mmCIF file of C-alpha atoms in Angstrom:
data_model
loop_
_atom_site.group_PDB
_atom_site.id
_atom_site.type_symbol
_atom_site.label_atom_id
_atom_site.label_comp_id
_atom_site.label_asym_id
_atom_site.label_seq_id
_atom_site.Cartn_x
_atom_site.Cartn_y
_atom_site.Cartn_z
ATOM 1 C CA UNK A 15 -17.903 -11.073 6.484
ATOM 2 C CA UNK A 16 -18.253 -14.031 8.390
ATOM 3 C CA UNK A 17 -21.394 -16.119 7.163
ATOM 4 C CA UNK A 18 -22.916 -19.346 8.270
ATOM 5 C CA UNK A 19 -24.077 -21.331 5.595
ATOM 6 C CA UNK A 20 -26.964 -24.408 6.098
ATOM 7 C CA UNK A 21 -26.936 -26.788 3.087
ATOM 8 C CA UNK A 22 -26.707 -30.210 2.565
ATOM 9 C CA UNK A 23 -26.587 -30.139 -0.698
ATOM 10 C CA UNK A 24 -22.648 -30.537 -1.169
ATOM 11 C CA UNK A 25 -22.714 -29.445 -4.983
ATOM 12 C CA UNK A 26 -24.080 -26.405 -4.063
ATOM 13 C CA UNK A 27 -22.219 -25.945 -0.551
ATOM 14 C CA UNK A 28 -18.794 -26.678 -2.079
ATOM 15 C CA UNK A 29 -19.364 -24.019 -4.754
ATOM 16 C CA UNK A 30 -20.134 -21.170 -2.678
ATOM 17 C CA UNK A 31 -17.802 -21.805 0.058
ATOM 18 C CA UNK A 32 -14.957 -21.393 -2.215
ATOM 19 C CA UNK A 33 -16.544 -18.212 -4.303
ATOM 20 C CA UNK A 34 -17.559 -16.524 -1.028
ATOM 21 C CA UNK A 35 -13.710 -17.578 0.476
ATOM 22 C CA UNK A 36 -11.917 -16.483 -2.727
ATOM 23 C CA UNK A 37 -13.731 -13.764 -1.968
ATOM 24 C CA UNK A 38 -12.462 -13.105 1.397
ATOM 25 C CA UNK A 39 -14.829 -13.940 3.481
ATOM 26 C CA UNK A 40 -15.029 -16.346 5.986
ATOM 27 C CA UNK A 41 -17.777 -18.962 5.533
ATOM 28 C CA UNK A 42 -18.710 -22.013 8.420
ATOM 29 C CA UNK A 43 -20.840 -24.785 6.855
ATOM 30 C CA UNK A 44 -23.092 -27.059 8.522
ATOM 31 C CA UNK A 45 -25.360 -29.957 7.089
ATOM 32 C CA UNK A 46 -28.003 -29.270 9.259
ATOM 33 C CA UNK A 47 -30.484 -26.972 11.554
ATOM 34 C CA UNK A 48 -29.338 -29.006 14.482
ATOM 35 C CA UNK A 49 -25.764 -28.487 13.714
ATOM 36 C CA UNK A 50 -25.952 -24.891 13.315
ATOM 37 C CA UNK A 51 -27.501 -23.620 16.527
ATOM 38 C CA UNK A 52 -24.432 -23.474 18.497
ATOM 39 C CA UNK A 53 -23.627 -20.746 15.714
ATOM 40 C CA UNK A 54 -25.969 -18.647 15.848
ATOM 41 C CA UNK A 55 -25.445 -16.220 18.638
ATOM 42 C CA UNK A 56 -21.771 -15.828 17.718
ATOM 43 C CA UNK A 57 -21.197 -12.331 17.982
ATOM 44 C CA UNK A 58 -19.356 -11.857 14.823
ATOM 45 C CA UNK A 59 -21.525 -13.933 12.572
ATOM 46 C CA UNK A 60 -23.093 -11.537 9.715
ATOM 47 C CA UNK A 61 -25.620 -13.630 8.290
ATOM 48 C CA UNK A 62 -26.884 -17.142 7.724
ATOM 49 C CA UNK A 63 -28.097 -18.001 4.216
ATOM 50 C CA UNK A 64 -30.318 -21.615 4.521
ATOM 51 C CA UNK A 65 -31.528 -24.188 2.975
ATOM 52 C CA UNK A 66 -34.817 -24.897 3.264
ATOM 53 C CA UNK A 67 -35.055 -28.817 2.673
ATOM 54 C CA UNK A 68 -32.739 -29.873 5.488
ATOM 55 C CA UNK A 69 -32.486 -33.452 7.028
ATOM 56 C CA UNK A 70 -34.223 -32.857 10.462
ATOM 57 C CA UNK A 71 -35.407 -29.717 10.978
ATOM 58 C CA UNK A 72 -35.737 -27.625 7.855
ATOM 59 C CA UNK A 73 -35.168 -24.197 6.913
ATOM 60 C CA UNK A 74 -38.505 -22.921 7.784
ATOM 61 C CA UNK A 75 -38.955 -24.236 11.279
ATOM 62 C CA UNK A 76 -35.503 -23.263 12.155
ATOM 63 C CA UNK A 77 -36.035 -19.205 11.006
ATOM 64 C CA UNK A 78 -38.930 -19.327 13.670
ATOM 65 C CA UNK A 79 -36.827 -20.743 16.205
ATOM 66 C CA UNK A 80 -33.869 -18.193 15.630
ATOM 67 C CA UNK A 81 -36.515 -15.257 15.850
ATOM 68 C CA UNK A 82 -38.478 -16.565 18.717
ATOM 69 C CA UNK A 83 -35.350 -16.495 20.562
ATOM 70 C CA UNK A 84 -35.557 -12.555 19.078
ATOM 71 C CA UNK A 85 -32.322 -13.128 17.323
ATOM 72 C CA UNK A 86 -32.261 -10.838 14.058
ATOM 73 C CA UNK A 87 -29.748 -11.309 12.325
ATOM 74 C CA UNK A 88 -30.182 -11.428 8.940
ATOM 75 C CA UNK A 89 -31.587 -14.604 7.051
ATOM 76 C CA UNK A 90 -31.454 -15.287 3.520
ATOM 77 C CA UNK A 91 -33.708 -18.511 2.427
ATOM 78 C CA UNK A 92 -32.237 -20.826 -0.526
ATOM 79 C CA UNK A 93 -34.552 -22.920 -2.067
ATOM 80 C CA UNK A 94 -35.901 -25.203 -4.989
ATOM 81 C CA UNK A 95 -39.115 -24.435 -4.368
ATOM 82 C CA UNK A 96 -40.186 -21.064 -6.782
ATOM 83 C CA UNK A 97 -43.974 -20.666 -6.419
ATOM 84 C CA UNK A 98 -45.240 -17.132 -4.804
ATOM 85 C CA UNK A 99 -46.829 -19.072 -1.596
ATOM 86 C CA UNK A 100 -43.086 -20.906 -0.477
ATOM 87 C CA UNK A 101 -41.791 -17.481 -0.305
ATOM 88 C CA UNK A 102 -44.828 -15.506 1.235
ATOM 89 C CA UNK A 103 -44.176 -18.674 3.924
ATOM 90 C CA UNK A 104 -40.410 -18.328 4.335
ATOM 91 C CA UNK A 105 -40.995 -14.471 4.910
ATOM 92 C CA UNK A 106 -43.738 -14.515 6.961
ATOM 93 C CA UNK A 107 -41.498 -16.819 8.972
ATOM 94 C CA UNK A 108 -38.690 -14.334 9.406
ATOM 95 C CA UNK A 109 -36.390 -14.695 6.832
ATOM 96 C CA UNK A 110 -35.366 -11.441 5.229
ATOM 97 C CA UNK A 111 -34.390 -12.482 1.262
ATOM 98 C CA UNK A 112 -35.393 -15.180 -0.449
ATOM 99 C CA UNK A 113 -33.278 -16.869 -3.020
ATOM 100 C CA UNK A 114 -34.712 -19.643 -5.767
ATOM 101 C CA UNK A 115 -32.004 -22.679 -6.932
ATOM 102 C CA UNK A 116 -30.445 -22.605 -9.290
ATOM 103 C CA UNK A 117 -29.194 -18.857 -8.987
ATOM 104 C CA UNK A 118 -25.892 -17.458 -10.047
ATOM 105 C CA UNK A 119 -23.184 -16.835 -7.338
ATOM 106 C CA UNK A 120 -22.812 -13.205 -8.483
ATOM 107 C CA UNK A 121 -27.004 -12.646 -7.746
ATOM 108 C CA UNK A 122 -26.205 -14.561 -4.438
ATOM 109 C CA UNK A 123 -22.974 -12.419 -3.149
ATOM 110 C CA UNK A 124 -25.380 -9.324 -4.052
ATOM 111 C CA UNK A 125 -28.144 -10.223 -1.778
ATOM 112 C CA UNK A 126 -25.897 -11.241 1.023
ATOM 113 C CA UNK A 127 -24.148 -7.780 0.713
ATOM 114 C CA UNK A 128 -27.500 -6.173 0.397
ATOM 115 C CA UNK A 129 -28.660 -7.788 3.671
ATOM 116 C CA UNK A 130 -25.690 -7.403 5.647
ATOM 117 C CA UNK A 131 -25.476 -3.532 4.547
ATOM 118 C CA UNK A 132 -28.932 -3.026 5.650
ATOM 119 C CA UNK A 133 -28.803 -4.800 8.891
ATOM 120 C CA UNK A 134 -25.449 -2.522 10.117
ATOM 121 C CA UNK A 135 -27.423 0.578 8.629
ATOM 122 C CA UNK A 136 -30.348 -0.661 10.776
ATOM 123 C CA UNK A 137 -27.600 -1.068 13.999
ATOM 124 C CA UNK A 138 -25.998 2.595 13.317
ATOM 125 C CA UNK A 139 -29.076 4.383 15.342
ATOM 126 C CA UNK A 140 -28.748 8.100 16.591
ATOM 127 C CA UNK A 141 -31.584 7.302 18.575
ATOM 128 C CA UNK A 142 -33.016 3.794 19.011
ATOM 129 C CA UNK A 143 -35.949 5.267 21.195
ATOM 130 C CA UNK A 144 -39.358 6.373 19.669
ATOM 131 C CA UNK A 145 -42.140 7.940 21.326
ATOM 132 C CA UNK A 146 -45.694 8.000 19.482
ATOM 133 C CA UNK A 147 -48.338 8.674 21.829
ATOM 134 C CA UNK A 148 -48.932 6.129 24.591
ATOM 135 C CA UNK A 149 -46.555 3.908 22.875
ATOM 136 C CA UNK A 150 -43.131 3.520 23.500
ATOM 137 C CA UNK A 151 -40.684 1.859 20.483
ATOM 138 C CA UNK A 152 -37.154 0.801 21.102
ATOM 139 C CA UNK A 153 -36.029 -0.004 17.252
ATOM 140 C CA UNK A 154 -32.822 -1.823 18.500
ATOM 141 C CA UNK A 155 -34.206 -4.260 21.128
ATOM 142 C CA UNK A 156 -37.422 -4.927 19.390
ATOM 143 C CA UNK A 157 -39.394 -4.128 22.389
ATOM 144 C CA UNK A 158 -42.867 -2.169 22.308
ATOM 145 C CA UNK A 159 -44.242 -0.875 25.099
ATOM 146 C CA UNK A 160 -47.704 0.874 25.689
ATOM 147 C CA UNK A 161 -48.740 2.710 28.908
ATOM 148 C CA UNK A 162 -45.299 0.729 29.956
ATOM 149 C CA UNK A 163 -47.096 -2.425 29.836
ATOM 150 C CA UNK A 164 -44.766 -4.309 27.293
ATOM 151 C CA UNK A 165 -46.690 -5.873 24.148
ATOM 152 C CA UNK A 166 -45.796 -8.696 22.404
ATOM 153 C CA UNK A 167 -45.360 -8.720 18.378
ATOM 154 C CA UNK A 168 -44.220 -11.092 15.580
ATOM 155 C CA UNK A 169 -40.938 -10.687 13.818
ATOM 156 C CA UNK A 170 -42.945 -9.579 10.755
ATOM 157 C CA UNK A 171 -45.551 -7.564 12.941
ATOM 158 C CA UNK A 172 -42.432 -5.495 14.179
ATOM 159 C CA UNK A 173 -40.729 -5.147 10.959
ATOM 160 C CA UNK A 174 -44.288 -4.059 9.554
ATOM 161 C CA UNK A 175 -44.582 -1.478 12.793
ATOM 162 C CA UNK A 176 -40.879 -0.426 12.194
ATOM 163 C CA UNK A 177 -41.679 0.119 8.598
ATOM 164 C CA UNK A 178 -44.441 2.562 9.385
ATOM 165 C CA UNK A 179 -42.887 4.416 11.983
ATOM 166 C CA UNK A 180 -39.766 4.923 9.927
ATOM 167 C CA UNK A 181 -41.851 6.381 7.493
ATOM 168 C CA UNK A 182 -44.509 7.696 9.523
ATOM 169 C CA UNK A 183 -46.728 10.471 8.241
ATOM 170 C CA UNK A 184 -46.119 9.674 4.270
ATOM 171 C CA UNK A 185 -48.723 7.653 2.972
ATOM 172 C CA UNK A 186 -47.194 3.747 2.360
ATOM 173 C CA UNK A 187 -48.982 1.345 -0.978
ATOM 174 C CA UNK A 188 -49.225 -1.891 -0.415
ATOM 175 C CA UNK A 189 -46.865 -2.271 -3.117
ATOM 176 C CA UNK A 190 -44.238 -0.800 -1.160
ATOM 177 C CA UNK A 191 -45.058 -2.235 2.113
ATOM 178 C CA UNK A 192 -45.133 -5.524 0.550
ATOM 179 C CA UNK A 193 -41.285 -5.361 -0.816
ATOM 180 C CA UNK A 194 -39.998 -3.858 2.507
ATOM 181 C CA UNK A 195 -41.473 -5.943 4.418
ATOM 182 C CA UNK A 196 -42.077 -9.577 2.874
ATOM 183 C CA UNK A 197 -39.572 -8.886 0.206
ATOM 184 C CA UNK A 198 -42.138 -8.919 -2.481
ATOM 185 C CA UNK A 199 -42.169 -6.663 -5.677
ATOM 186 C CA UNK A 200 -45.595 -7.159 -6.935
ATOM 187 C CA UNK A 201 -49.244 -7.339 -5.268
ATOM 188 C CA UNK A 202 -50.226 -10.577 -7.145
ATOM 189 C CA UNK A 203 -53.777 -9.509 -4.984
ATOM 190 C CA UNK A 204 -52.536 -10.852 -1.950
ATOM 191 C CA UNK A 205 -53.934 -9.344 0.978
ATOM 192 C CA UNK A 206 -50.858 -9.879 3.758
ATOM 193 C CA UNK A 207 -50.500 -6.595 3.939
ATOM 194 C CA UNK A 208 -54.065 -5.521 5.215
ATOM 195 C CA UNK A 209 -54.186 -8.748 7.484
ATOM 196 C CA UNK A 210 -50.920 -7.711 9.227
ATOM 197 C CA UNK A 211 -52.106 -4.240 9.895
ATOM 198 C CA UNK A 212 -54.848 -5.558 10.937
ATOM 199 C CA UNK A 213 -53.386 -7.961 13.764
ATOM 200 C CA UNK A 214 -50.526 -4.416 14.167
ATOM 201 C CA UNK A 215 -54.187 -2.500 15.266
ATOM 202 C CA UNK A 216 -54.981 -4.502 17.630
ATOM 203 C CA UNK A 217 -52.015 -4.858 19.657
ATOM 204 C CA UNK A 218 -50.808 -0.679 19.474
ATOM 205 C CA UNK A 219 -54.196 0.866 18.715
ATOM 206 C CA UNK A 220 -57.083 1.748 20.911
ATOM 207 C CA UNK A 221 -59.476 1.148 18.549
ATOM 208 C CA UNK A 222 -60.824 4.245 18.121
ATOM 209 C CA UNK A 223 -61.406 7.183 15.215
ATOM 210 C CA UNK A 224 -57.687 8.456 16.552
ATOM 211 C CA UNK A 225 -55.798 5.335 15.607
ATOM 212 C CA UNK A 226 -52.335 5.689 14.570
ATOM 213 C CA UNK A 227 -52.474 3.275 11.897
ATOM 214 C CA UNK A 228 -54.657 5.384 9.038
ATOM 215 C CA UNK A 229 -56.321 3.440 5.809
ATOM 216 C CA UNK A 230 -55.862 5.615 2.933
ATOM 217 C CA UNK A 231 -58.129 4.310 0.489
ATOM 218 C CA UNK A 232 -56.959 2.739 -2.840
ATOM 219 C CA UNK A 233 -54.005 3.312 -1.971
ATOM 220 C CA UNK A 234 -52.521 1.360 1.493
ATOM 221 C CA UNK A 235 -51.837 3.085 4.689
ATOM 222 C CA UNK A 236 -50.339 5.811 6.863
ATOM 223 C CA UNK A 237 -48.786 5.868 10.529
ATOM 224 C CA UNK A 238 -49.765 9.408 11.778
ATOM 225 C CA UNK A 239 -47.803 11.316 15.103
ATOM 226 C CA UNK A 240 -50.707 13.855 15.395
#
């Protein structure tokens, strides 16, 4: 794999460049957001992993400008910071994994392997095209379209839509929706979940008894093709 690595931390930078290059794999580090934009649309980059306290710009700001610029490659957050709302942020902000310092290099190469497997399962599409209703999906460009005027949705709005449809017509907990979407194995009675629908509804659905997007109650929610 070839992976981009953001850290400034030079303990930390110098020990995973030579376990993930002892490894095999090729890694390019940079000290800063700045420094690693001219990286980022390399073709045959894998994944970035990222620091979040960076000199300049830091981790966070720099996952929004990578998916604004609806690049998706996948992200995986490194951080000192362990409490629930620093990852709900870094999530919610695109990144796909989040990973808390100090961490061992073997739970590190497993989450970058993880990510990287699920992003070329992801690219290997029979069919990229959807069709539900008056909507029209295209899972590989991240484009939605409805009555083929195009609408406009979040990273995590997509990945939440993408979810659904993926599974569409099995009944989804918030549980579950929570760790495929934000990465999150536990509810700790947060209610991102039900506010994301909620902004999903608005954009795809007409607002009507017909919606797409079902509420199955005390449980989470369906996407429905009938």
């Amino acid at each position: 794999m070839q992976i981009l690595l953001v850290e400034d931390d030079r303990r930390i930078s110098s020990f995973v460049v030579k376990g993930l290059e002892e490894m095999g794999h090729q890694v390019i580090l940079v000290e800063s957001a700045e420094a690693a934009r001219e990286w980022i649309n390399v073709d045959s980059l894998d994944i970035i992993v990222l620091d979040i306290m960076l000199p300049g710009i830091d981790g966070i700001q720099f996952t929004k400008t990578i998916r604004y610029r609806k690049n998706h490659i996948p992200i995986l957050i490194l951080s000192a910071l362990g409490e629930i709302e620093d990852k709900v942020e870094a999530l919610e902000s695109g990144a796909d994994d989040y990973l808390v310092k100090p961490f061992s290099f073997k739970e590190l190469v497993s989450r970058i392997k993880a990510l990287v497997r699920r992003d070329n399962y992801k690219n290997i599409s029979k069919d990229s095209s959807v069709e539900i209703r008056d909507l029209k999906v295209d899972l590989e460009r991240y484009e939605v379209h409805k009555n083929g005027k195009n609408i406009d949705l979040s990273p995590k709005e997509f990945k939440l839509f993408k979810y659904l449809i993926e599974n569409r017509n099995k009944t989804l907990s918030r549980t579950a929706i929570l760790q495929a979407v934000w990465g999150i194995d536990f509810d700790n009675n947060t209610n991102v979940v039900d506010v994301y629908v909620s902004y999903l509804r608005g954009k795809v659905d007409d607002g009507s008894e017909t919606s797409i997007i079902k509420t199955v109650k005390g449980v989470g929610y369906m996407l429905t093709t009938d």
